Short mmCIF file of C-alpha atoms in Angstrom, two decimals:
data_model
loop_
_atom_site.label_atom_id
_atom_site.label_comp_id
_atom_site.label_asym_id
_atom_site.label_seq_id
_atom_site.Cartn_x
_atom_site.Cartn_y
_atom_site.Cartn_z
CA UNK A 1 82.19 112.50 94.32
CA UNK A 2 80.36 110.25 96.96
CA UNK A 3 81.94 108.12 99.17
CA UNK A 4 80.78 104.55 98.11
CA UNK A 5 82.22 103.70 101.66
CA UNK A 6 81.04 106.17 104.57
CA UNK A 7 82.25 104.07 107.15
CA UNK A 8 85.85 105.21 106.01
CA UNK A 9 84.78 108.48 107.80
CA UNK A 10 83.63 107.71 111.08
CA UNK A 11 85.57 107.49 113.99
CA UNK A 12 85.75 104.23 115.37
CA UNK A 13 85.77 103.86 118.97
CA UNK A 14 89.15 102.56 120.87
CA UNK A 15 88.82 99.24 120.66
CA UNK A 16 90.15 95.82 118.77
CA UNK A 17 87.15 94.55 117.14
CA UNK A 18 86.77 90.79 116.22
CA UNK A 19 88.79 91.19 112.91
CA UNK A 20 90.50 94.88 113.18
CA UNK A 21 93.16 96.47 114.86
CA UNK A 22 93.11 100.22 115.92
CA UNK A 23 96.34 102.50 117.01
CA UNK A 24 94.53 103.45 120.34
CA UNK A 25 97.84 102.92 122.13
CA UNK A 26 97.94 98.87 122.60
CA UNK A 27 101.21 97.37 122.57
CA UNK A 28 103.11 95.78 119.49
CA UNK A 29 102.33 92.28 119.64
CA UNK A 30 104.55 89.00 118.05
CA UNK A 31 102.18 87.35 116.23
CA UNK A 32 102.31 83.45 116.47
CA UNK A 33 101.53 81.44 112.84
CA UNK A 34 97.66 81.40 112.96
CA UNK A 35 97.88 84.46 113.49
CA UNK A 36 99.94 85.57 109.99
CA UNK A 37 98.53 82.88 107.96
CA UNK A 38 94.63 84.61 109.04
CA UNK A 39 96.04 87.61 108.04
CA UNK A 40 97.68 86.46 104.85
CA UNK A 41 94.66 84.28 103.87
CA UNK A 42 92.16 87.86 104.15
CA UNK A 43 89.81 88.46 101.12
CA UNK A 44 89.51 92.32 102.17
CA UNK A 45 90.63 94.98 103.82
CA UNK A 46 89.73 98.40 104.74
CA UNK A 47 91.63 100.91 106.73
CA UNK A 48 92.69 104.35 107.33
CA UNK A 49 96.69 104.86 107.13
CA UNK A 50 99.28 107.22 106.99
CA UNK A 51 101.98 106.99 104.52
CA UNK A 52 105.25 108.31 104.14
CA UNK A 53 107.26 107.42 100.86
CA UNK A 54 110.68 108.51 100.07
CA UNK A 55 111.01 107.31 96.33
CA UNK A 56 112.99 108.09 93.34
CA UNK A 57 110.20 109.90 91.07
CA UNK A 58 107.95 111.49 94.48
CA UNK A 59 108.78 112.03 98.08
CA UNK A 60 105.38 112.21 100.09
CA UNK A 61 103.31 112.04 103.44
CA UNK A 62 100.21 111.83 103.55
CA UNK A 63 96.86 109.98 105.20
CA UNK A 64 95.22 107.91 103.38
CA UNK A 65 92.02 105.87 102.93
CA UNK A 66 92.46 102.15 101.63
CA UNK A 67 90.34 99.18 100.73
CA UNK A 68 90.73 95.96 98.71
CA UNK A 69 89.24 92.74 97.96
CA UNK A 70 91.30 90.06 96.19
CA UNK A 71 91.90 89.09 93.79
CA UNK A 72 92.34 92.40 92.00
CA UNK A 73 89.99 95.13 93.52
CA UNK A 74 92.18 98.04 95.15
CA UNK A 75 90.94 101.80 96.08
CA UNK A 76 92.89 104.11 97.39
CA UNK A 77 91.63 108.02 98.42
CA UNK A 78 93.92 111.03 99.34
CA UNK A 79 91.49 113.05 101.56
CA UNK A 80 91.33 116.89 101.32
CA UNK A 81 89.79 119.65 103.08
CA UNK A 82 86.55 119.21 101.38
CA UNK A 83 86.71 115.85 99.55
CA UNK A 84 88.79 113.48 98.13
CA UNK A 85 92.05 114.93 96.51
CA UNK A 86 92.65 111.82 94.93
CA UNK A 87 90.76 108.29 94.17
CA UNK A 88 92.57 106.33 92.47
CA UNK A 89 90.81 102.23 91.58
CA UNK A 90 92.31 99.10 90.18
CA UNK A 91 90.00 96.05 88.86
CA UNK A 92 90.36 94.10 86.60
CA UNK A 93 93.10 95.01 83.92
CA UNK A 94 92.35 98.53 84.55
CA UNK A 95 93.71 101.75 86.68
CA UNK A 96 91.67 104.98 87.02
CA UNK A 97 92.76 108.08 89.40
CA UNK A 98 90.16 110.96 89.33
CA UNK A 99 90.72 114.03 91.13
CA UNK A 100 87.82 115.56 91.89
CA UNK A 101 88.97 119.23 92.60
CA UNK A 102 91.01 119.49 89.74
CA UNK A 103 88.25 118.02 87.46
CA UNK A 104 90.86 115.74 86.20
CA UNK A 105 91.55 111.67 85.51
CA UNK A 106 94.19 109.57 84.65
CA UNK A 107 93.38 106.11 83.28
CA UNK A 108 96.26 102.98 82.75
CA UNK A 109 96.73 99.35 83.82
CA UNK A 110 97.59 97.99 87.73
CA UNK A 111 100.90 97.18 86.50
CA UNK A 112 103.94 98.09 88.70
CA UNK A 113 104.93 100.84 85.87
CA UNK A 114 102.03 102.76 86.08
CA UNK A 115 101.44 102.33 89.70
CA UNK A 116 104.74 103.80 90.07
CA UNK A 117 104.17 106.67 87.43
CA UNK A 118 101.09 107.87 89.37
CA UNK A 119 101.67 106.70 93.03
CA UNK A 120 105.30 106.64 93.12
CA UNK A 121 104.88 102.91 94.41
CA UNK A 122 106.65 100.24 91.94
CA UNK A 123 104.23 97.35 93.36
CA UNK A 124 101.35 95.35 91.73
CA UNK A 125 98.17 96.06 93.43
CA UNK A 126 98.35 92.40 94.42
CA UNK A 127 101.52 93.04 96.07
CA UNK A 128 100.45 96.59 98.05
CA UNK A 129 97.49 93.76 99.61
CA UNK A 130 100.11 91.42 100.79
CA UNK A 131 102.15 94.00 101.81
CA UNK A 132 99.45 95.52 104.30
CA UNK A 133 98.40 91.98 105.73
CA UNK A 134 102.55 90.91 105.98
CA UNK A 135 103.06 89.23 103.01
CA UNK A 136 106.33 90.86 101.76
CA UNK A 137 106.66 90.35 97.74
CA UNK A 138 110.03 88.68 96.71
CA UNK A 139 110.77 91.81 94.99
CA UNK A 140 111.25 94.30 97.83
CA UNK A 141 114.80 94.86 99.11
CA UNK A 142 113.82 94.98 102.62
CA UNK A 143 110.52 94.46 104.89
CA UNK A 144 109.80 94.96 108.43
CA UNK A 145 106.51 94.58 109.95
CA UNK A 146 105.36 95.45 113.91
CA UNK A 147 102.15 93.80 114.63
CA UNK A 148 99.19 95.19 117.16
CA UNK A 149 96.86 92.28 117.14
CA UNK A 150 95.58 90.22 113.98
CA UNK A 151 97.30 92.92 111.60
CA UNK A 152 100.53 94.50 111.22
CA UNK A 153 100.29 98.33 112.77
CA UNK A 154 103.40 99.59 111.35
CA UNK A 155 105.31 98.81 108.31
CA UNK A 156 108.81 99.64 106.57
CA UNK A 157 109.53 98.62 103.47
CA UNK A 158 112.36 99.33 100.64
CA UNK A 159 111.07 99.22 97.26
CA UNK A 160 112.54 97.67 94.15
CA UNK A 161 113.55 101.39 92.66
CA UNK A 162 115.06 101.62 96.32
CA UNK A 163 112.38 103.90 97.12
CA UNK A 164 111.30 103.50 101.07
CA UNK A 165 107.75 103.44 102.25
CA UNK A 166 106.41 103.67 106.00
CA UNK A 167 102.59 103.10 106.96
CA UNK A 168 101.19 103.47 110.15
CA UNK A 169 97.73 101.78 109.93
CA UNK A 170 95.32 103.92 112.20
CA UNK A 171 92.47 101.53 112.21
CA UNK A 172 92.22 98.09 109.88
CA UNK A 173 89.59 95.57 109.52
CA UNK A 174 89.86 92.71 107.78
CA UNK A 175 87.85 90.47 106.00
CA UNK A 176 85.58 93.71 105.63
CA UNK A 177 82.65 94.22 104.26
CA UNK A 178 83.17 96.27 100.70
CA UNK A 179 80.33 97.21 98.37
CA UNK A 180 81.05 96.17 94.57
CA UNK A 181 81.00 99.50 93.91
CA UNK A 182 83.86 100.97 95.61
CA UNK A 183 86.16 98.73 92.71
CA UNK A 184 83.87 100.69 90.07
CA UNK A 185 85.21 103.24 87.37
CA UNK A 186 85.11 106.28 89.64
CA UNK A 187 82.55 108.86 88.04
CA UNK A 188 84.37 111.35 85.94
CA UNK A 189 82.07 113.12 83.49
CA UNK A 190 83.05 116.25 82.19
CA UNK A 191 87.00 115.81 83.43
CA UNK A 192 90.06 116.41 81.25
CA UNK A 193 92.12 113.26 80.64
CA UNK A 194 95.97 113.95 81.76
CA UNK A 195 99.40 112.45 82.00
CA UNK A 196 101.03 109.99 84.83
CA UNK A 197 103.41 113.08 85.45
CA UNK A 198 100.55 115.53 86.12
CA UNK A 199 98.57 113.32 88.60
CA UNK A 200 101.35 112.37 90.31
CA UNK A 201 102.03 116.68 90.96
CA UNK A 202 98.32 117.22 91.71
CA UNK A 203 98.56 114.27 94.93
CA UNK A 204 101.91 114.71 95.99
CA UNK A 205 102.94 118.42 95.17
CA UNK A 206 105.73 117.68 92.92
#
């Protein structure tokens, strides 16, 4: 599977850019309005995180690469030793997670029940975008983010199936520049179809 979005995999240099933020050791910040409504009003965003979720249906910790661009374009990649263990895209009305190892895809609908089947997140894809730019949805039980510059670094957040997630965004740009086809059907030729229950062991290991 190729990348559609190689700049993903470089390493950036240490340094804020005009619209990112990168974990290079700078302080928290508290961010005054302009500052939060820029950051709510982004139309994309790409970054490299790390995730830890302690959830109901999958406990898991993991990096991970994510982009969207609103309204409804989300991709998400689990990297692996030699590729992606998991890409999973929303657009549209439609949810598809290929994983390209196991020669393998899951296809739904970006609603919260299937993001939760396969992710073990119960949040609309429009609602993990706010979430990352520190918009908390009216849904989640609790929300805390710590800022570092025109993005939130660090985020805690209990979900509404009490599950908790943590990110720690490595590097973030936003407003970034995403080709269309990074929110295309990811190519899976060839690949068996499977269940929600199946992806979610293949990503997260249970």
């Amino acid at each position: 599977l190729s990348p559609p979005m190689p700049s993903w995999r470089s390493r950036l240099s240490c340094a804020v850019l005009a619209l990112g933020v990168t974990a290079c050791g700078a302080r928290f910040t508290v961010p005054d309005p302009a500052v939060i409504a820029a950051a709510a009003a982004t139309p994309s965003y790409s970054g490299r995180l790390r995730i830890s979720l302690d959830g109901p249906a999958l406990r898991a910790r993991t990096p991970l690469l994510l982009a969207f661009r609103r309204p409804d374009g989300l991709r998400i990649e689990v990297p692996g030793p030699s590729g992606p263990r998991l890409v999973a895209v929303a657009s549209g009305d439609r949810l598809w997670a290929v994983f390209p190892g196991d020669r393998a895809f899951f296809e739904g609908r970006p609603t919260e029940a299937d993001f939760e089947a396969l992710l073990g997140v119960a949040l609309t894809p429009r609602e993990v975008m706010d979430l990352l730019v520190g918009l908390p949805a009216p849904r989640l039980t609790a929300y805390e983010a710590r800022w570092r510059g025109p993005l939130p670094a660090r985020i805690h957040a209990t979900l509404p199936d009490t599950g908790r997630l943590r990110v720690t965004v490595d590097e973030a740009e936003a407003a970034a520049v995403l080709p269309a086809q990074a929110f295309d059907e990811p190519p899976h030729a060839g690949y068996r179809a499977i269940g929600p229950e199946e992806a979610r062991r293949m990503w997260g290991g249970r």
